């Protein structure tokens, strides 16, 4: 019981950290604008930078929550359709509806996509709930497929999908900036003689370096320093709320029965080991059954590389029950 209370506390802390990310991003322009227009500036507003910070705490999460479902819908629209025949599509929708009734949620809109990754993602927001499932996951044995779908519906019931969807635009912005800063810091400045010779032949590479490598490294380090106030809560939120939410959903699915527990373990193991991770949209990664972020993205997030193995070990132990 103590472990369960501790787990809920960590997830609550992670949720606050996730909500802090859009707040920090909104605070940069709003605090500066309030300081300019406030008593210390033009005097057009009755409050200064502190009022701008308070406004950011409302405007940031609200704007991110409005943009989240729109961003996800636009990304889903670009995914290759599974081209299921009418009978197969009706079967998938009916199976999701049956599992949703068992879990206790309204059936989400189901989108089957043609992907090699054996994964399923669930989103929620003002546009309604959406479930994105790959054809490879649908091809798994019945127990494994249903357990993975149940896991997504459990995250929908516990509002984990709602939180992840609402904070996704801010998290994606921070992650993109962190990747850019990392690339700048690690930019290779030395080129071989063969590189220089080929470039000179094509006429676009002078003998001397236009921008020295230390300038790129300094720019990347500066970007990281500016990004830290948003990156730290994003990392904490990823570790505690997103990854912790997956583990909590694992436990709830496992308690539904031995077949569900074994099926979920098989689905997590197969999704983590099978080829096709690069075929899964990175934007849906935080909403998915299994994280499929590459090594570079995982390091930027601070995500544990052992998350899937840890979940699998828990599912196959008595501790989950």
XYZ file of C-alpha atoms in Angstrom:
321
model
C 0.000 0.000 0.000
C 2.881 2.344 0.846
C 4.343 1.719 -2.580
C 0.991 2.577 -4.167
C 0.762 5.843 -2.205
C 4.351 6.673 -3.147
C 3.581 5.931 -6.780
C 0.556 8.214 -6.744
C 2.639 10.953 -5.141
C 5.316 10.671 -7.824
C 2.692 10.790 -10.572
C 1.082 13.857 -8.987
C 4.480 15.559 -8.860
C 5.046 14.579 -12.483
C 1.671 16.037 -13.471
C 2.569 19.366 -11.842
C 5.923 19.300 -13.621
C 4.221 18.716 -16.981
C 1.845 21.636 -16.388
C 4.825 23.799 -15.447
C 6.341 23.398 -18.924
C 3.736 25.459 -20.857
C 3.687 27.900 -17.926
C 7.432 28.528 -18.245
C 7.200 28.918 -22.019
C 4.315 31.403 -21.714
C 6.039 33.290 -18.887
C 8.866 34.457 -21.158
C 6.763 36.746 -23.394
C 4.003 37.522 -20.868
C 6.320 38.565 -18.027
C 8.365 40.747 -20.385
C 5.218 42.323 -21.848
C 3.705 42.937 -18.403
C 6.949 44.525 -17.208
C 6.969 46.814 -20.254
C 3.326 47.837 -19.889
C 3.181 47.789 -16.087
C 3.892 50.422 -13.434
C 7.624 50.311 -14.031
C 7.177 50.831 -17.778
C 4.432 52.533 -19.749
C 1.936 52.319 -16.904
C -0.836 50.855 -19.088
C -1.327 47.876 -16.751
C -1.824 47.889 -12.960
C 0.623 45.001 -12.491
C 4.178 44.268 -13.496
C 6.257 41.169 -14.229
C 4.766 39.245 -11.273
C 1.316 39.669 -12.777
C 2.657 38.389 -16.068
C 3.914 35.263 -14.323
C 0.493 34.652 -12.775
C -1.129 35.138 -16.170
C 1.309 32.614 -17.685
C 0.168 30.000 -15.165
C -3.310 30.242 -16.717
C -2.599 31.105 -20.337
C 0.233 28.592 -20.894
C -1.569 25.357 -19.911
C -4.834 26.566 -21.474
C -3.196 27.346 -24.822
C -1.312 24.037 -24.797
C -4.536 22.151 -23.996
C -6.305 23.840 -26.925
C -3.469 23.119 -29.358
C -2.809 19.524 -28.248
C -5.782 17.782 -29.892
C -5.414 19.943 -33.022
C -1.733 19.019 -33.333
C -2.478 15.317 -32.861
C -5.365 15.309 -35.335
C -3.180 16.948 -37.989
C -0.446 14.358 -37.406
C -2.885 11.448 -37.521
C -4.324 12.741 -40.790
C -0.866 12.355 -42.408
C -0.457 8.719 -41.350
C -0.949 5.981 -43.965
C -4.407 4.466 -43.628
C -4.598 0.753 -42.879
C -7.097 0.212 -45.721
C -9.064 -2.324 -43.712
C -12.093 -3.794 -45.407
C -15.481 -2.945 -43.918
C -15.803 -6.222 -42.061
C -12.355 -5.929 -40.462
C -12.870 -2.261 -39.548
C -16.218 -3.070 -37.916
C -14.589 -5.879 -35.956
C -11.863 -3.566 -34.595
C -14.395 -0.873 -33.638
C -16.645 -3.453 -31.984
C -13.749 -4.959 -30.038
C -12.653 -1.529 -28.788
C -16.256 -0.728 -27.804
C -16.527 -4.007 -25.840
C -13.264 -3.385 -23.991
C -14.272 0.237 -23.313
C -17.477 -0.994 -21.686
C -15.453 -3.342 -19.475
C -13.026 -0.578 -18.500
C -15.823 1.946 -17.949
C -15.145 4.639 -20.553
C -16.921 5.855 -23.668
C -15.553 4.197 -26.822
C -12.957 6.448 -28.485
C -12.757 7.098 -32.208
C -10.520 4.396 -33.679
C -7.958 4.998 -36.426
C -6.048 2.007 -37.779
C -2.794 2.940 -39.509
C -0.399 0.953 -41.634
C 2.759 0.729 -39.522
C 5.400 -1.874 -38.712
C 5.503 -0.815 -35.063
C 3.307 -2.954 -32.812
C 1.962 -0.011 -30.846
C -1.230 1.789 -29.854
C -1.675 5.405 -28.735
C -4.604 7.151 -27.074
C -5.319 10.887 -26.945
C -8.030 12.891 -25.222
C -9.143 16.518 -25.208
C -11.774 18.969 -26.331
C -12.097 17.181 -29.684
C -12.928 13.881 -28.013
C -10.870 10.763 -27.427
C -8.857 9.130 -30.228
C -7.204 5.733 -30.408
C -4.506 5.058 -33.005
C -3.592 1.406 -33.502
C -1.115 -0.113 -35.933
C -1.922 -3.004 -38.244
C 0.959 -4.959 -36.761
C -0.561 -4.752 -33.285
C -3.917 -5.879 -34.707
C -2.142 -8.933 -36.113
C -0.987 -10.075 -32.654
C -2.774 -12.970 -30.916
C -6.170 -12.051 -29.449
C -5.041 -11.945 -25.797
C -2.005 -9.766 -26.558
C -3.952 -7.386 -28.819
C -6.842 -6.989 -26.376
C -4.487 -6.399 -23.433
C -2.711 -3.611 -25.342
C -6.036 -2.008 -26.270
C -7.211 -2.324 -22.655
C -4.019 -0.581 -21.497
C -4.822 2.388 -23.749
C -8.411 2.542 -22.478
C -7.238 2.405 -18.854
C -4.992 5.415 -19.496
C -8.036 7.121 -20.954
C -10.067 6.365 -17.820
C -7.379 7.558 -15.395
C -6.977 10.856 -17.344
C -3.338 10.123 -18.153
C -4.107 10.518 -21.859
C -5.816 13.846 -21.189
C -2.794 15.214 -19.321
C -0.308 14.003 -21.945
C -2.402 15.428 -24.779
C -2.837 18.797 -23.056
C 0.891 19.262 -22.453
C 2.154 17.702 -25.690
C 2.687 20.946 -27.695
C 4.867 22.448 -24.960
C 6.802 19.201 -24.489
C 7.365 18.880 -28.240
C 8.686 22.456 -28.407
C 11.112 21.860 -25.532
C 12.261 18.551 -26.993
C 12.885 20.096 -30.422
C 14.903 22.950 -28.918
C 16.890 20.498 -26.779
C 17.711 18.361 -29.817
C 18.882 21.448 -31.711
C 21.071 22.527 -28.780
C 22.525 19.020 -28.525
C 23.323 18.955 -32.244
C 25.063 22.318 -31.980
C 27.161 21.234 -29.004
C 28.159 17.963 -30.660
C 28.728 19.348 -34.146
C 31.817 17.810 -35.702
C 34.188 20.552 -36.753
C 36.998 18.445 -38.205
C 36.627 17.119 -41.740
C 38.948 14.727 -43.488
C 41.022 15.639 -46.486
C 38.704 13.524 -48.646
C 35.679 15.511 -47.413
C 37.362 18.802 -48.260
C 38.464 17.565 -51.688
C 34.971 16.400 -52.661
C 33.417 19.619 -51.404
C 35.915 21.770 -53.360
C 35.157 19.794 -56.525
C 31.484 20.690 -56.149
C 32.422 24.296 -55.468
C 30.652 24.915 -52.171
C 33.337 24.270 -49.574
C 36.222 26.721 -49.032
C 39.488 25.561 -47.527
C 38.927 27.548 -44.371
C 36.082 27.014 -41.903
C 33.507 29.788 -42.184
C 32.149 29.223 -38.673
C 34.538 27.618 -36.158
C 33.289 24.573 -34.273
C 33.693 26.312 -30.905
C 31.104 28.899 -31.991
C 28.551 26.139 -32.585
C 29.382 24.582 -29.217
C 29.013 27.946 -27.454
C 25.668 28.563 -29.168
C 24.458 25.099 -28.160
C 25.561 25.574 -24.552
C 23.781 28.938 -24.423
C 20.612 27.329 -25.804
C 20.813 24.654 -23.112
C 21.196 27.267 -20.352
C 18.172 29.178 -21.607
C 16.199 25.953 -21.977
C 16.895 24.487 -18.529
C 13.924 26.119 -16.714
C 11.567 24.339 -19.126
C 13.626 21.197 -19.757
C 13.952 20.186 -16.088
C 10.179 20.006 -15.388
C 9.669 18.341 -18.788
C 12.156 15.631 -17.837
C 10.622 15.146 -14.394
C 7.161 14.945 -15.964
C 8.318 12.375 -18.519
C 9.864 10.195 -15.835
C 7.168 10.467 -13.159
C 3.888 11.145 -14.981
C 4.289 9.599 -18.436
C 6.417 6.548 -17.611
C 4.784 6.220 -14.184
C 1.350 6.374 -15.800
C 2.241 3.468 -18.073
C 3.327 1.395 -15.063
C 0.142 2.257 -13.166
C -1.935 1.180 -16.165
C 0.108 -2.045 -16.311
C -0.968 -2.857 -12.761
C -4.640 -2.136 -13.452
C -4.642 -4.343 -16.555
C -2.784 -7.115 -14.739
C -5.385 -7.152 -11.962
C -8.142 -7.822 -14.500
C -6.974 -11.426 -14.786
C -4.122 -13.798 -15.554
C -4.861 -13.781 -19.299
C -4.762 -9.966 -19.424
C -1.559 -9.877 -17.412
C 0.191 -12.425 -19.644
C -1.157 -10.803 -22.809
C 0.051 -7.353 -21.800
C 3.495 -8.730 -21.019
C 3.654 -10.368 -24.434
C 2.494 -7.159 -26.151
C 5.052 -4.997 -24.325
C 7.850 -7.483 -25.037
C 6.965 -7.769 -28.721
C 6.532 -4.022 -29.223
C 9.859 -3.326 -27.549
C 11.831 -5.946 -29.498
C 10.187 -6.009 -32.930
C 11.518 -3.970 -35.816
C 9.584 -0.927 -36.935
C 10.123 1.525 -34.083
C 11.204 4.180 -36.581
C 7.832 3.789 -38.304
C 5.936 5.114 -35.265
C 5.312 8.912 -35.189
C 7.491 10.560 -32.498
C 4.630 12.939 -31.659
C 2.534 9.976 -30.454
C 5.337 8.465 -28.383
C 4.197 9.864 -25.026
C 0.656 8.630 -25.718
C 1.689 5.087 -26.625
C 1.755 1.638 -25.041
C 5.549 1.473 -25.412
C 7.979 4.363 -25.840
C 9.785 4.141 -29.163
C 12.002 7.214 -28.884
C 15.445 6.755 -30.392
C 18.567 6.951 -28.253
C 19.171 10.653 -28.894
C 15.586 11.677 -28.150
C 15.498 9.463 -25.080
C 18.596 11.143 -23.654
C 17.144 14.605 -24.318
C 13.970 13.649 -22.434
C 15.853 11.941 -19.663
C 13.786 8.813 -20.313
C 15.100 5.542 -18.963
C 16.294 3.145 -21.664
C 15.182 0.270 -19.445
C 11.536 1.372 -19.131
C 10.060 -1.495 -21.192
C 12.268 -4.101 -19.484
C 11.338 -2.790 -16.039
C 7.645 -2.913 -16.893
C 8.002 -6.426 -18.236
C 9.803 -7.583 -15.085
C 7.017 -6.116 -12.934
C 4.319 -7.767 -15.038
C 5.988 -11.144 -14.695
C 6.433 -10.837 -10.937
C 3.933 -11.057 -8.093
C 4.604 -7.434 -7.154
C 2.202 -6.208 -9.854
C -0.682 -8.019 -8.199
